[in-house]
mmCIF file of N, CA and C in Angstrom:
data_model
loop_
_atom_site.group_PDB
_atom_site.id
_atom_site.type_symbol
_atom_site.label_atom_id
_atom_site.label_comp_id
_atom_site.label_asym_id
_atom_site.label_seq_id
_atom_site.Cartn_x
_atom_site.Cartn_y
_atom_site.Cartn_z
ATOM 1 N N GLN A 1 0.842 -1.183 0.000
ATOM 2 C CA GLN A 1 0.000 0.000 0.000
ATOM 3 C C GLN A 1 0.888 1.248 0.000
ATOM 4 N N VAL A 2 0.459 2.252 -0.747
ATOM 5 C CA VAL A 2 1.206 3.506 -0.831
ATOM 6 C C VAL A 2 0.699 4.449 0.252
ATOM 7 N N GLN A 3 1.618 5.032 0.994
ATOM 8 C CA GLN A 3 1.282 6.034 2.012
ATOM 9 C C GLN A 3 2.213 7.211 1.799
ATOM 10 N N LEU A 4 1.644 8.328 1.360
ATOM 11 C CA LEU A 4 2.434 9.460 0.884
ATOM 12 C C LEU A 4 2.373 10.638 1.852
ATOM 13 N N VAL A 5 3.539 11.235 2.096
ATOM 14 C CA VAL A 5 3.623 12.410 2.958
ATOM 15 C C VAL A 5 4.500 13.456 2.277
ATOM 16 N N GLU A 6 3.919 14.626 1.993
ATOM 17 C CA GLU A 6 4.663 15.713 1.356
ATOM 18 C C GLU A 6 5.339 16.600 2.402
ATOM 19 N N SER A 7 6.415 17.253 1.982
ATOM 20 C CA SER A 7 7.091 18.247 2.814
ATOM 21 C C SER A 7 7.812 19.227 1.905
ATOM 22 N N GLY A 8 8.272 20.332 2.501
ATOM 23 C CA GLY A 8 9.078 21.276 1.749
ATOM 24 C C GLY A 8 8.379 22.542 1.316
ATOM 25 N N GLY A 9 7.087 22.634 1.570
ATOM 26 C CA GLY A 9 6.384 23.853 1.207
ATOM 27 C C GLY A 9 6.791 25.026 2.083
ATOM 28 N N GLY A 10 6.345 26.214 1.703
ATOM 29 C CA GLY A 10 6.660 27.403 2.486
ATOM 30 C C GLY A 10 6.337 28.665 1.723
ATOM 31 N N VAL A 11 6.868 29.769 2.221
ATOM 32 C CA VAL A 11 6.671 31.070 1.608
ATOM 33 C C VAL A 11 7.979 31.501 0.946
ATOM 34 N N VAL A 12 7.885 31.929 -0.287
ATOM 35 C CA VAL A 12 9.072 32.338 -1.040
ATOM 36 C C VAL A 12 8.717 33.546 -1.892
ATOM 37 N N GLN A 13 9.703 34.384 -2.155
ATOM 38 C CA GLN A 13 9.469 35.536 -3.020
ATOM 39 C C GLN A 13 9.459 35.113 -4.479
ATOM 40 N N ALA A 14 8.782 35.875 -5.291
ATOM 41 C CA ALA A 14 8.761 35.620 -6.723
ATOM 42 C C ALA A 14 10.195 35.570 -7.259
ATOM 43 N N GLY A 15 10.439 34.590 -8.125
ATOM 44 C CA GLY A 15 11.776 34.370 -8.645
ATOM 45 C C GLY A 15 12.595 33.382 -7.852
ATOM 46 N N GLY A 16 12.113 33.016 -6.684
ATOM 47 C CA GLY A 16 12.834 32.092 -5.820
ATOM 48 C C GLY A 16 12.587 30.634 -6.167
ATOM 49 N N SER A 17 13.134 29.751 -5.330
ATOM 50 C CA SER A 17 13.056 28.316 -5.570
ATOM 51 C C SER A 17 12.620 27.582 -4.306
ATOM 52 N N LEU A 18 12.013 26.431 -4.515
ATOM 53 C CA LEU A 18 11.653 25.508 -3.436
ATOM 54 C C LEU A 18 11.784 24.100 -3.974
ATOM 55 N N ARG A 19 12.056 23.154 -3.079
ATOM 56 C CA ARG A 19 12.029 21.744 -3.457
ATOM 57 C C ARG A 19 11.058 21.016 -2.554
ATOM 58 N N LEU A 20 10.059 20.416 -3.182
ATOM 59 C CA LEU A 20 9.095 19.605 -2.458
ATOM 60 C C LEU A 20 9.546 18.151 -2.461
ATOM 61 N N SER A 21 9.236 17.466 -1.376
ATOM 62 C CA SER A 21 9.511 16.040 -1.270
ATOM 63 C C SER A 21 8.226 15.290 -0.955
ATOM 64 N N CYS A 22 8.175 14.049 -1.362
ATOM 65 C CA CYS A 22 7.020 13.189 -1.089
ATOM 66 C C CYS A 22 7.574 11.815 -0.739
ATOM 67 N N ALA A 23 7.432 11.440 0.509
ATOM 68 C CA ALA A 23 7.965 10.166 0.977
ATOM 69 C C ALA A 23 6.859 9.119 1.065
ATOM 70 N N ASP A 24 7.186 7.918 0.630
ATOM 71 C CA ASP A 24 6.243 6.803 0.700
ATOM 72 C C ASP A 24 6.715 5.835 1.777
ATOM 73 N N SER A 25 5.893 5.641 2.792
ATOM 74 C CA SER A 25 6.270 4.726 3.873
ATOM 75 C C SER A 25 5.924 3.280 3.559
ATOM 76 N N GLY A 26 5.275 3.031 2.416
ATOM 77 C CA GLY A 26 4.977 1.673 2.009
ATOM 78 C C GLY A 26 6.184 1.019 1.363
ATOM 79 N N ARG A 27 5.969 -0.138 0.772
ATOM 80 C CA ARG A 27 7.074 -0.879 0.178
ATOM 81 C C ARG A 27 6.907 -1.077 -1.313
ATOM 82 N N THR A 28 5.994 -0.311 -1.910
ATOM 83 C CA THR A 28 5.676 -0.546 -3.311
ATOM 84 C C THR A 28 5.891 0.681 -4.173
ATOM 85 N N PHE A 29 6.694 1.644 -3.713
ATOM 86 C CA PHE A 29 6.870 2.923 -4.394
ATOM 87 C C PHE A 29 7.265 2.745 -5.850
ATOM 88 N N SER A 30 8.200 1.866 -6.125
ATOM 89 C CA SER A 30 8.705 1.712 -7.491
ATOM 90 C C SER A 30 7.685 1.076 -8.417
ATOM 91 N N GLY A 31 6.605 0.562 -7.870
ATOM 92 C CA GLY A 31 5.555 -0.038 -8.676
ATOM 93 C C GLY A 31 4.505 0.943 -9.158
ATOM 94 N N TYR A 32 4.703 2.228 -8.897
ATOM 95 C CA TYR A 32 3.730 3.252 -9.264
ATOM 96 C C TYR A 32 4.380 4.365 -10.064
ATOM 97 N N ALA A 33 3.657 4.846 -11.064
ATOM 98 C CA ALA A 33 3.979 6.137 -11.650
ATOM 99 C C ALA A 33 3.506 7.211 -10.680
ATOM 100 N N MET A 34 4.178 8.339 -10.690
ATOM 101 C CA MET A 34 3.896 9.374 -9.703
ATOM 102 C C MET A 34 3.592 10.708 -10.371
ATOM 103 N N GLY A 35 2.854 11.532 -9.648
ATOM 104 C CA GLY A 35 2.545 12.851 -10.180
ATOM 105 C C GLY A 35 2.462 13.895 -9.086
ATOM 106 N N TRP A 36 2.617 15.133 -9.491
ATOM 107 C CA TRP A 36 2.358 16.285 -8.631
ATOM 108 C C TRP A 36 1.169 17.046 -9.207
ATOM 109 N N PHE A 37 0.275 17.439 -8.329
ATOM 110 C CA PHE A 37 -0.874 18.270 -8.674
ATOM 111 C C PHE A 37 -0.888 19.480 -7.743
ATOM 112 N N ARG A 38 -1.639 20.497 -8.118
ATOM 113 C CA ARG A 38 -1.789 21.649 -7.235
ATOM 114 C C ARG A 38 -3.210 22.163 -7.290
ATOM 115 N N GLN A 39 -3.603 22.784 -6.180
ATOM 116 C CA GLN A 39 -4.951 23.323 -6.077
ATOM 117 C C GLN A 39 -4.899 24.671 -5.380
ATOM 118 N N ALA A 40 -5.299 25.703 -6.106
ATOM 119 C CA ALA A 40 -5.393 27.045 -5.542
ATOM 120 C C ALA A 40 -6.780 27.234 -4.936
ATOM 121 N N PRO A 41 -6.936 28.191 -4.016
ATOM 122 C CA PRO A 41 -8.239 28.398 -3.370
ATOM 123 C C PRO A 41 -9.347 28.649 -4.387
ATOM 124 N N GLY A 42 -10.435 27.909 -4.271
ATOM 125 C CA GLY A 42 -11.580 28.100 -5.148
ATOM 126 C C GLY A 42 -11.415 27.527 -6.543
ATOM 127 N N LYS A 43 -10.320 26.787 -6.770
ATOM 128 C CA LYS A 43 -10.075 26.239 -8.100
ATOM 129 C C LYS A 43 -9.958 24.721 -8.041
ATOM 130 N N GLU A 44 -10.017 24.116 -9.205
ATOM 131 C CA GLU A 44 -9.876 22.669 -9.294
ATOM 132 C C GLU A 44 -8.416 22.257 -9.086
ATOM 133 N N ARG A 45 -8.243 20.966 -8.827
ATOM 134 C CA ARG A 45 -6.906 20.419 -8.701
ATOM 135 C C ARG A 45 -6.355 20.152 -10.103
ATOM 136 N N TRP A 46 -5.151 20.690 -10.392
ATOM 137 C CA TRP A 46 -4.578 20.608 -11.728
ATOM 138 C C TRP A 46 -3.267 19.834 -11.720
ATOM 139 N N PHE A 47 -3.035 19.132 -12.802
ATOM 140 C CA PHE A 47 -1.800 18.408 -13.005
ATOM 141 C C PHE A 47 -0.633 19.382 -13.134
ATOM 142 N N VAL A 48 0.497 19.026 -12.530
ATOM 143 C CA VAL A 48 1.707 19.834 -12.628
ATOM 144 C C VAL A 48 2.808 19.068 -13.353
ATOM 145 N N ALA A 49 3.099 17.852 -12.875
ATOM 146 C CA ALA A 49 4.203 17.080 -13.453
ATOM 147 C C ALA A 49 4.000 15.612 -13.146
ATOM 148 N N GLY A 50 4.534 14.751 -14.013
ATOM 149 C CA GLY A 50 4.442 13.313 -13.804
ATOM 150 C C GLY A 50 5.749 12.629 -14.161
ATOM 151 N N ILE A 51 5.915 11.426 -13.620
ATOM 152 C CA ILE A 51 7.139 10.671 -13.855
ATOM 153 C C ILE A 51 6.805 9.189 -13.901
ATOM 154 N N SER A 52 7.499 8.472 -14.778
ATOM 155 C CA SER A 52 7.248 7.048 -14.945
ATOM 156 C C SER A 52 7.831 6.247 -13.782
ATOM 157 N N TYR A 53 7.567 4.943 -13.805
ATOM 158 C CA TYR A 53 7.929 4.060 -12.696
ATOM 159 C C TYR A 53 9.400 4.144 -12.318
ATOM 160 N N ILE A 54 10.260 4.100 -13.318
ATOM 161 C CA ILE A 54 11.691 4.110 -13.049
ATOM 162 C C ILE A 54 12.253 5.525 -13.119
ATOM 163 N N GLY A 55 11.528 6.434 -13.737
ATOM 164 C CA GLY A 55 11.961 7.816 -13.828
ATOM 165 C C GLY A 55 12.510 8.184 -15.183
ATOM 166 N N GLY A 56 12.399 7.270 -16.158
ATOM 167 C CA GLY A 56 12.961 7.551 -17.464
ATOM 168 C C GLY A 56 12.154 8.536 -18.287
ATOM 169 N N THR A 57 10.891 8.712 -17.924
ATOM 170 C CA THR A 57 10.022 9.627 -18.661
ATOM 171 C C THR A 57 9.392 10.621 -17.696
ATOM 172 N N THR A 58 9.485 11.897 -18.043
ATOM 173 C CA THR A 58 8.843 12.950 -17.267
ATOM 174 C C THR A 58 7.988 13.804 -18.195
ATOM 175 N N TYR A 59 6.944 14.414 -17.666
ATOM 176 C CA TYR A 59 6.066 15.246 -18.478
ATOM 177 C C TYR A 59 5.478 16.315 -17.572
ATOM 178 N N TYR A 60 5.178 17.480 -18.173
ATOM 179 C CA TYR A 60 4.835 18.656 -17.405
ATOM 180 C C TYR A 60 3.649 19.402 -17.991
ATOM 181 N N ALA A 61 2.966 20.136 -17.137
ATOM 182 C CA ALA A 61 2.003 21.115 -17.615
ATOM 183 C C ALA A 61 2.763 22.241 -18.300
ATOM 184 N N ASP A 62 2.160 22.830 -19.309
ATOM 185 C CA ASP A 62 2.839 23.895 -20.044
ATOM 186 C C ASP A 62 3.209 25.066 -19.137
ATOM 187 N N SER A 63 2.403 25.310 -18.125
ATOM 188 C CA SER A 63 2.618 26.469 -17.258
ATOM 189 C C SER A 63 3.888 26.355 -16.401
ATOM 190 N N VAL A 64 4.418 25.139 -16.251
ATOM 191 C CA VAL A 64 5.597 24.969 -15.404
ATOM 192 C C VAL A 64 6.802 24.434 -16.173
ATOM 193 N N LYS A 65 6.608 24.111 -17.433
ATOM 194 C CA LYS A 65 7.682 23.527 -18.227
ATOM 195 C C LYS A 65 8.868 24.485 -18.295
ATOM 196 N N GLY A 66 10.051 23.953 -18.025
ATOM 197 C CA GLY A 66 11.247 24.778 -18.030
ATOM 198 C C GLY A 66 11.566 25.407 -16.685
ATOM 199 N N ARG A 67 10.610 25.376 -15.754
ATOM 200 C CA ARG A 67 10.824 25.956 -14.425
ATOM 201 C C ARG A 67 10.816 24.887 -13.329
ATOM 202 N N PHE A 68 10.044 23.843 -13.509
ATOM 203 C CA PHE A 68 9.917 22.774 -12.515
ATOM 204 C C PHE A 68 10.555 21.494 -13.044
ATOM 205 N N THR A 69 11.116 20.704 -12.129
ATOM 206 C CA THR A 69 11.698 19.414 -12.485
ATOM 207 C C THR A 69 11.224 18.355 -11.503
ATOM 208 N N ILE A 70 10.616 17.298 -12.027
ATOM 209 C CA ILE A 70 10.178 16.177 -11.209
ATOM 210 C C ILE A 70 11.242 15.083 -11.279
ATOM 211 N N SER A 71 11.473 14.436 -10.156
ATOM 212 C CA SER A 71 12.427 13.329 -10.113
ATOM 213 C C SER A 71 12.013 12.371 -9.008
ATOM 214 N N ARG A 72 12.623 11.193 -9.008
ATOM 215 C CA ARG A 72 12.302 10.213 -7.973
ATOM 216 C C ARG A 72 13.543 9.418 -7.606
ATOM 217 N N ASP A 73 13.570 8.945 -6.366
ATOM 218 C CA ASP A 73 14.638 8.108 -5.848
ATOM 219 C C ASP A 73 13.972 6.839 -5.330
ATOM 220 N N ASN A 74 13.929 5.817 -6.162
ATOM 221 C CA ASN A 74 13.222 4.593 -5.779
ATOM 222 C C ASN A 74 13.915 3.859 -4.628
ATOM 223 N N ALA A 75 15.220 4.023 -4.495
ATOM 224 C CA ALA A 75 15.927 3.370 -3.393
ATOM 225 C C ALA A 75 15.482 3.921 -2.042
ATOM 226 N N ASN A 76 15.086 5.187 -2.037
ATOM 227 C CA ASN A 76 14.662 5.838 -0.797
ATOM 228 C C ASN A 76 13.174 6.180 -0.783
ATOM 229 N N ASN A 77 12.430 5.623 -1.757
ATOM 230 C CA ASN A 77 10.967 5.792 -1.795
ATOM 231 C C ASN A 77 10.542 7.258 -1.719
ATOM 232 N N THR A 78 11.210 8.113 -2.476
ATOM 233 C CA THR A 78 10.928 9.541 -2.394
ATOM 234 C C THR A 78 10.766 10.161 -3.776
ATOM 235 N N LEU A 79 9.787 11.028 -3.874
ATOM 236 C CA LEU A 79 9.509 11.807 -5.078
ATOM 237 C C LEU A 79 9.864 13.261 -4.790
ATOM 238 N N TYR A 80 10.360 13.972 -5.797
ATOM 239 C CA TYR A 80 10.738 15.366 -5.624
ATOM 240 C C TYR A 80 10.098 16.244 -6.688
ATOM 241 N N LEU A 81 9.952 17.514 -6.342
ATOM 242 C CA LEU A 81 9.588 18.536 -7.313
ATOM 243 C C LEU A 81 10.451 19.759 -7.035
ATOM 244 N N GLN A 82 11.414 19.998 -7.894
ATOM 245 C CA GLN A 82 12.262 21.198 -7.805
ATOM 246 C C GLN A 82 11.573 22.313 -8.567
ATOM 247 N N MET A 83 11.280 23.399 -7.861
ATOM 248 C CA MET A 83 10.567 24.514 -8.453
ATOM 249 C C MET A 83 11.473 25.736 -8.467
ATOM 250 N N SER A 84 11.647 26.325 -9.637
ATOM 251 C CA SER A 84 12.484 27.510 -9.781
ATOM 252 C C SER A 84 11.707 28.600 -10.491
ATOM 253 N N SER A 85 12.248 29.808 -10.440
ATOM 254 C CA SER A 85 11.598 30.965 -11.072
ATOM 255 C C SER A 85 10.126 31.028 -10.696
ATOM 256 N N LEU A 86 9.855 30.885 -9.437
ATOM 257 C CA LEU A 86 8.479 30.820 -8.969
ATOM 258 C C LEU A 86 7.746 32.138 -9.191
ATOM 259 N N LYS A 87 6.453 32.007 -9.472
ATOM 260 C CA LYS A 87 5.586 33.149 -9.743
ATOM 261 C C LYS A 87 4.436 33.154 -8.727
ATOM 262 N N PRO A 88 3.841 34.306 -8.485
ATOM 263 C CA PRO A 88 2.691 34.341 -7.569
ATOM 264 C C PRO A 88 1.585 33.373 -7.984
ATOM 265 N N GLU A 89 1.401 33.163 -9.266
ATOM 266 C CA GLU A 89 0.353 32.247 -9.729
ATOM 267 C C GLU A 89 0.678 30.778 -9.448
ATOM 268 N N ASP A 90 1.876 30.490 -8.967
ATOM 269 C CA ASP A 90 2.213 29.130 -8.542
ATOM 270 C C ASP A 90 1.715 28.840 -7.126
ATOM 271 N N THR A 91 1.196 29.851 -6.458
ATOM 272 C CA THR A 91 0.689 29.671 -5.104
ATOM 273 C C THR A 91 -0.466 28.679 -5.094
ATOM 274 N N ALA A 92 -0.339 27.635 -4.264
ATOM 275 C CA ALA A 92 -1.348 26.584 -4.198
ATOM 276 C C ALA A 92 -0.938 25.565 -3.140
ATOM 277 N N VAL A 93 -1.843 24.657 -2.850
ATOM 278 C CA VAL A 93 -1.482 23.455 -2.104
ATOM 279 C C VAL A 93 -1.020 22.420 -3.125
ATOM 280 N N TYR A 94 0.148 21.854 -2.890
ATOM 281 C CA TYR A 94 0.728 20.882 -3.816
ATOM 282 C C TYR A 94 0.570 19.478 -3.230
ATOM 283 N N TYR A 95 0.102 18.570 -4.071
ATOM 284 C CA TYR A 95 -0.147 17.188 -3.677
ATOM 285 C C TYR A 95 0.687 16.244 -4.537
ATOM 286 N N CYS A 96 1.238 15.217 -3.921
ATOM 287 C CA CYS A 96 1.797 14.129 -4.705
ATOM 288 C C CYS A 96 0.779 12.992 -4.741
ATOM 289 N N ALA A 97 0.863 12.192 -5.788
ATOM 290 C CA ALA A 97 -0.114 11.137 -5.994
ATOM 291 C C ALA A 97 0.520 9.978 -6.740
ATOM 292 N N ALA A 98 -0.050 8.784 -6.553
ATOM 293 C CA ALA A 98 0.480 7.570 -7.165
ATOM 294 C C ALA A 98 -0.594 6.889 -8.002
ATOM 295 N N THR A 99 -0.152 6.291 -9.102
ATOM 296 C CA THR A 99 -1.071 5.624 -10.012
ATOM 297 C C THR A 99 -0.395 4.435 -10.678
ATOM 298 N N ARG A 100 -1.230 3.472 -11.115
ATOM 299 C CA ARG A 100 -0.735 2.371 -11.936
ATOM 300 C C ARG A 100 -0.838 2.732 -13.421
ATOM 301 N N THR A 101 -1.462 3.870 -13.716
ATOM 302 C CA THR A 101 -1.685 4.290 -15.099
ATOM 303 C C THR A 101 -0.529 5.150 -15.572
ATOM 304 N N SER A 102 0.138 4.703 -16.610
ATOM 305 C CA SER A 102 1.290 5.454 -17.103
ATOM 306 C C SER A 102 0.878 6.747 -17.794
ATOM 307 N N TYR A 103 1.652 7.780 -17.582
ATOM 308 C CA TYR A 103 1.542 9.049 -18.305
ATOM 309 C C TYR A 103 0.193 9.740 -18.115
ATOM 310 N N SER A 104 -0.410 9.556 -16.966
ATOM 311 C CA SER A 104 -1.706 10.173 -16.725
ATOM 312 C C SER A 104 -1.558 11.597 -16.209
ATOM 313 N N ARG A 105 -2.443 12.489 -16.706
ATOM 314 C CA ARG A 105 -2.536 13.868 -16.229
ATOM 315 C C ARG A 105 -3.876 14.099 -15.535
ATOM 316 N N ILE A 106 -4.628 13.030 -15.322
ATOM 317 C CA ILE A 106 -5.996 13.122 -14.823
ATOM 318 C C ILE A 106 -6.039 12.714 -13.362
ATOM 319 N N SER A 107 -6.516 13.595 -12.503
ATOM 320 C CA SER A 107 -6.464 13.339 -11.070
ATOM 321 C C SER A 107 -7.263 12.102 -10.669
ATOM 322 N N ARG A 108 -8.373 11.816 -11.331
ATOM 323 C CA ARG A 108 -9.196 10.683 -10.917
ATOM 324 C C ARG A 108 -8.522 9.347 -11.230
ATOM 325 N N GLU A 109 -7.456 9.373 -12.006
ATOM 326 C CA GLU A 109 -6.723 8.141 -12.300
ATOM 327 C C GLU A 109 -5.621 7.862 -11.274
ATOM 328 N N TYR A 110 -5.524 8.740 -10.271
ATOM 329 C CA TYR A 110 -4.547 8.567 -9.198
ATOM 330 C C TYR A 110 -5.314 8.186 -7.923
ATOM 331 N N PRO A 111 -5.243 6.949 -7.489
ATOM 332 C CA PRO A 111 -6.009 6.528 -6.311
ATOM 333 C C PRO A 111 -5.369 6.886 -4.967
ATOM 334 N N TYR A 112 -4.080 7.193 -4.974
ATOM 335 C CA TYR A 112 -3.378 7.433 -3.710
ATOM 336 C C TYR A 112 -2.832 8.858 -3.690
ATOM 337 N N TRP A 113 -3.085 9.547 -2.558
ATOM 338 C CA TRP A 113 -2.736 10.964 -2.433
ATOM 339 C C TRP A 113 -2.096 11.248 -1.083
ATOM 340 N N GLY A 114 -1.190 12.230 -1.082
ATOM 341 C CA GLY A 114 -0.699 12.769 0.169
ATOM 342 C C GLY A 114 -1.655 13.823 0.703
ATOM 343 N N GLN A 115 -1.280 14.419 1.819
ATOM 344 C CA GLN A 115 -2.163 15.388 2.485
ATOM 345 C C GLN A 115 -1.975 16.802 1.946
ATOM 346 N N GLY A 116 -0.923 17.038 1.187
ATOM 347 C CA GLY A 116 -0.676 18.339 0.589
ATOM 348 C C GLY A 116 0.279 19.197 1.396
ATOM 349 N N THR A 117 0.965 20.096 0.703
ATOM 350 C CA THR A 117 1.856 21.056 1.348
ATOM 351 C C THR A 117 1.647 22.415 0.674
ATOM 352 N N GLN A 118 1.548 23.458 1.479
ATOM 353 C CA GLN A 118 1.241 24.792 0.973
ATOM 354 C C GLN A 118 2.493 25.471 0.425
ATOM 355 N N VAL A 119 2.366 26.021 -0.774
ATOM 356 C CA VAL A 119 3.405 26.855 -1.372
ATOM 357 C C VAL A 119 2.808 28.231 -1.622
ATOM 358 N N THR A 120 3.437 29.249 -1.076
ATOM 359 C CA THR A 120 2.981 30.617 -1.256
ATOM 360 C C THR A 120 4.111 31.444 -1.849
ATOM 361 N N VAL A 121 3.837 32.077 -2.982
ATOM 362 C CA VAL A 121 4.832 32.899 -3.664
ATOM 363 C C VAL A 121 4.379 34.349 -3.576
ATOM 364 N N SER A 122 5.177 35.167 -2.927
ATOM 365 C CA SER A 122 4.819 36.574 -2.747
ATOM 366 C C SER A 122 5.446 37.413 -3.856
ATOM 367 N N SER A 123 4.725 38.463 -4.223
ATOM 368 C CA SER A 123 5.210 39.323 -5.318
ATOM 369 C C SER A 123 6.065 40.457 -4.798
#
């Protein structure tokens, strides 16, 4: 079973960087493709970035491409999201999620979710 816990959120000025982490306390991390989603107040949860089981394939929302990098460390059951050149519009709660479906950008295809971590970018 996948049990996900995010960390690394906080308050940062526009143009700054943050690295989010998502740790899986289960024993099946490498058996799942992983994704990051975000949800701003009053808005739907949107796909941010995804990564394949081993990490050979990554894919991003257009709004973060070139600024965010998703990666994973299967030996340590951890997923990362390196965020750079942050903008106020990146402010949201960020969630990591796990799926058996490869290359999915659809939240309902991810059955396992963390509790979320708040990222606030000030202008």
